[in-house]
Short mmCIF file of C-alpha atoms in Angstrom, two decimals:
data_model
loop_
_atom_site.label_atom_id
_atom_site.label_comp_id
_atom_site.label_asym_id
_atom_site.label_seq_id
_atom_site.Cartn_x
_atom_site.Cartn_y
_atom_site.Cartn_z
CA MET A 1 -0.08 0.04 -0.14
CA PRO A 2 1.45 3.42 -0.89
CA VAL A 3 1.87 6.03 1.80
CA HIS A 4 -0.94 8.23 0.23
CA ASP A 5 -3.26 5.20 0.55
CA LEU A 6 -2.39 4.75 4.12
CA ARG A 7 -3.13 8.57 4.67
CA ASP A 8 -6.57 8.29 3.03
CA LYS A 9 -7.53 4.90 4.07
CA ALA A 10 -5.98 4.26 7.63
CA ARG A 11 -9.12 2.58 8.87
CA LEU A 12 -9.34 0.10 5.89
CA ALA A 13 -5.53 -0.80 6.61
CA VAL A 14 -6.13 -1.40 10.19
CA SER A 15 -9.19 -3.63 9.01
CA TYR A 16 -6.83 -5.61 6.84
CA ALA A 17 -4.30 -6.19 9.57
CA ASN A 18 -7.11 -7.08 11.83
CA SER A 19 -8.12 -9.78 9.49
CA GLY A 20 -4.81 -11.36 9.69
CA THR A 21 -3.17 -9.53 6.80
CA PRO A 22 -0.13 -7.46 7.71
CA VAL A 23 -0.01 -4.23 5.64
CA MET A 24 3.34 -3.14 4.30
CA VAL A 25 3.24 0.59 3.35
CA PHE A 26 5.73 1.65 0.66
CA GLN A 27 7.31 5.11 0.37
CA HIS A 28 9.18 5.88 -2.85
CA GLY A 29 8.65 2.23 -3.98
CA ASP A 30 10.61 0.94 -0.96
CA PRO A 31 8.86 -0.71 2.25
CA ALA A 32 8.53 2.01 4.70
CA ILE A 33 6.48 0.60 7.61
CA VAL A 34 4.49 -2.56 8.35
CA LEU A 35 1.25 -2.43 10.18
CA ILE A 36 0.33 -5.56 12.26
CA THR A 37 -2.53 -6.06 14.94
CA ASN A 38 -2.05 -5.10 18.39
CA ASP A 39 -2.69 -8.66 19.36
CA GLU A 40 0.14 -9.98 17.06
CA ALA A 41 2.52 -7.41 18.73
CA GLN A 42 1.47 -8.51 22.07
CA ARG A 43 2.08 -12.17 20.94
CA TRP A 44 5.64 -11.39 19.82
CA ILE A 45 6.36 -9.51 23.17
CA ALA A 46 5.41 -12.76 25.01
CA ILE A 47 7.56 -14.57 22.52
CA GLU A 48 10.53 -12.40 23.26
CA ARG A 49 10.17 -12.83 26.90
CA ALA A 50 10.13 -16.63 26.41
CA LEU A 51 13.32 -16.28 24.36
CA SER A 52 15.01 -14.28 27.04
CA THR A 53 14.24 -17.09 29.44
CA LEU A 54 15.69 -19.76 27.01
CA HIS A 55 18.85 -17.41 26.94
CA GLY A 56 19.09 -17.89 30.53
CA LEU A 57 19.25 -21.50 30.07
CA GLU A 58 22.01 -20.88 27.37
CA VAL A 59 19.62 -21.79 24.60
CA TYR A 60 19.70 -19.29 21.61
CA PRO A 61 17.28 -20.60 19.08
CA GLU A 62 17.58 -17.37 16.92
CA LEU A 63 21.20 -18.28 16.04
CA VAL A 64 20.55 -21.77 14.48
CA ASP A 65 20.62 -21.91 10.54
CA GLY A 66 17.64 -23.96 10.39
CA THR A 67 15.04 -25.67 12.70
CA SER A 68 16.76 -29.14 12.00
CA SER A 69 19.51 -28.20 14.47
CA LEU A 70 17.19 -26.78 17.38
CA ALA A 71 16.98 -30.38 18.93
CA ALA A 72 20.74 -30.41 19.48
CA LEU A 73 20.78 -26.87 20.73
CA VAL A 74 17.97 -27.38 23.35
CA SER A 75 19.29 -30.75 24.54
CA GLY A 76 22.48 -29.09 25.12
CA ARG A 77 24.54 -31.20 22.90
CA VAL A 78 25.48 -28.03 20.74
CA ARG A 79 26.37 -24.67 22.24
CA ALA A 80 25.94 -21.20 20.78
CA ASN A 81 29.16 -19.38 19.68
CA ALA A 82 30.04 -16.79 22.11
CA THR A 83 30.48 -14.21 19.55
CA ALA A 84 27.08 -14.93 17.94
CA VAL A 85 25.64 -14.51 21.46
CA ARG A 86 27.19 -11.12 21.92
CA ARG A 87 26.03 -10.18 18.39
CA LEU A 88 22.54 -11.49 19.42
CA GLY A 89 22.56 -9.10 22.29
CA ARG A 90 23.29 -6.16 20.43
CA GLU A 91 20.35 -6.82 17.83
CA GLU A 92 17.58 -4.24 18.11
CA ARG A 93 14.23 -5.78 19.03
CA GLN A 94 11.78 -2.99 18.07
CA ILE A 95 8.76 -4.97 19.08
CA LEU A 96 10.12 -4.54 22.91
CA ASP A 97 10.30 -0.67 22.59
CA ILE A 98 7.72 1.40 24.32
CA PRO A 99 5.50 2.50 21.57
CA ARG A 100 4.42 5.83 20.83
CA THR A 101 0.58 6.14 20.93
CA ILE A 102 -1.20 7.84 18.02
CA GLY A 103 -4.91 8.11 17.04
CA ILE A 104 -5.94 6.81 13.80
CA THR A 105 -6.90 10.21 12.56
CA GLU A 106 -3.52 11.47 13.47
CA ILE A 107 -2.30 9.34 10.73
CA GLN A 108 -3.95 11.46 8.06
CA ARG A 109 -2.22 14.61 9.37
CA ARG A 110 1.33 13.23 10.23
CA ILE A 111 1.97 10.05 8.05
CA LYS A 112 5.50 11.29 6.82
CA GLU A 113 6.60 12.15 10.58
CA ILE A 114 5.17 8.89 11.75
CA ILE A 115 7.15 6.80 9.31
CA ASP A 116 10.27 8.73 10.10
CA GLU A 117 9.53 8.08 13.88
CA VAL A 118 9.05 4.35 13.40
CA ASN A 119 12.17 4.03 11.18
CA ALA A 120 14.18 5.87 14.03
CA GLY A 121 13.34 2.92 16.34
CA ARG A 122 10.02 3.98 17.79
CA PRO A 123 7.12 1.84 17.03
CA SER A 124 3.70 3.38 17.17
CA VAL A 125 0.53 1.94 18.43
CA ILE A 126 -2.75 3.16 16.71
CA TYR A 127 -5.73 3.58 18.80
CA SER A 128 -9.27 3.99 17.58
CA SER A 129 -12.39 4.33 19.72
CA GLY A 130 -10.66 3.92 22.91
CA GLU A 131 -8.72 0.80 22.12
CA PHE A 132 -5.32 -0.24 20.60
CA VAL A 133 -6.02 -1.63 17.12
CA ALA A 134 -2.66 -1.90 15.43
CA VAL A 135 1.06 -1.29 15.59
CA LEU A 136 3.47 0.06 13.29
CA ILE A 137 6.87 -1.28 13.10
CA THR A 138 9.82 -1.24 10.55
CA PRO A 139 9.96 -3.64 7.73
CA ALA A 140 13.26 -5.05 9.16
CA GLU A 141 11.65 -5.87 12.42
CA TYR A 142 8.67 -7.42 10.50
CA TYR A 143 11.02 -9.64 8.54
CA ARG A 144 13.06 -10.52 11.79
CA LEU A 145 9.66 -11.70 13.33
CA GLN A 146 8.77 -13.61 10.22
CA ARG A 147 12.30 -15.45 10.51
CA LEU A 148 11.52 -16.28 14.19
CA SER A 149 8.23 -17.65 13.38
CA ARG A 150 9.94 -21.14 12.26
CA VAL A 151 11.53 -21.22 15.60
CA VAL A 152 8.24 -20.64 17.26
CA ALA A 153 6.59 -23.32 15.08
CA TRP A 154 9.30 -25.79 15.98
CA PHE A 155 8.89 -25.26 19.65
CA LEU A 156 5.05 -25.57 19.42
CA ALA A 157 5.52 -28.88 17.76
CA ALA A 158 7.86 -29.86 20.46
CA GLY A 159 5.28 -29.16 23.10
CA LEU A 160 6.03 -25.59 24.31
CA ASP A 161 3.91 -22.52 23.12
CA LEU A 162 6.39 -19.64 23.52
CA ALA A 163 3.60 -17.27 23.31
CA LYS A 164 1.92 -18.53 26.35
CA ALA A 165 4.64 -20.20 28.41
CA ASP A 166 5.77 -18.71 31.65
CA THR A 167 9.29 -18.99 33.03
CA PRO A 168 8.74 -22.26 35.09
CA GLU A 169 7.14 -23.88 32.26
CA ILE A 170 10.04 -23.11 29.98
CA VAL A 171 12.57 -24.30 32.45
CA ALA A 172 10.69 -27.51 33.04
CA PHE A 173 10.45 -28.02 29.09
CA VAL A 174 14.21 -27.60 28.65
CA LYS A 175 15.04 -29.78 31.71
CA ALA A 176 12.81 -32.59 30.35
CA PHE A 177 14.12 -32.23 26.78
CA ARG A 178 17.59 -32.64 28.22
CA GLU A 179 16.78 -35.62 30.38
CA ARG A 180 15.07 -37.31 27.21
CA ALA A 181 18.28 -36.41 25.03
CA VAL A 182 20.52 -38.29 27.81
CA ASP A 183 18.00 -41.14 27.96
CA VAL A 184 18.26 -41.62 24.16
CA ALA A 185 22.05 -41.43 24.24
CA GLU A 186 22.39 -44.14 26.91
CA THR A 187 20.07 -46.37 25.03
CA ARG A 188 21.96 -46.05 21.75
CA GLU A 189 25.31 -46.83 23.85
CA ALA A 190 23.95 -49.88 25.45
CA ALA A 191 22.50 -51.11 22.07
CA GLY A 192 25.68 -50.36 20.22
#
């Protein structure tokens, strides 16, 4: 969607986002901002908290090349490279920044300023009729979250919903996963 369409059709863009279709807004032919639902933003915030818990257990799922190596990482058979961990710590996570709140009608008057603010690292939450309806993030943050979605899917298939799990549940999951890995290794040794 071009910037001028967002200015004129902000409510329609929010409607698209709320139906499950993120809206990418283009400026001069390049992606400028992405509109996602407030619920989706809250989901990603919860996932980032879960990832922080995993980091405390020395599990860095964001660093794997593909989901096929996640089991080895979670089981502790593979450790993350210290340099990669430091780089991950410096990586911007715009979804966690405290957003600026803007009214949906403000988009019509200030769209260029809003785009500049979002691209400067300040996500914006759009409110309408007294409730938060959407969040504006950078395309880079949107793509980062899309890459993470494979990791989230792997954990869900393995039995842990990162969007809903609390710290004790995550710790118990990793502990049980590591115990199963040890049992499998011992069984293989005994059979071999």
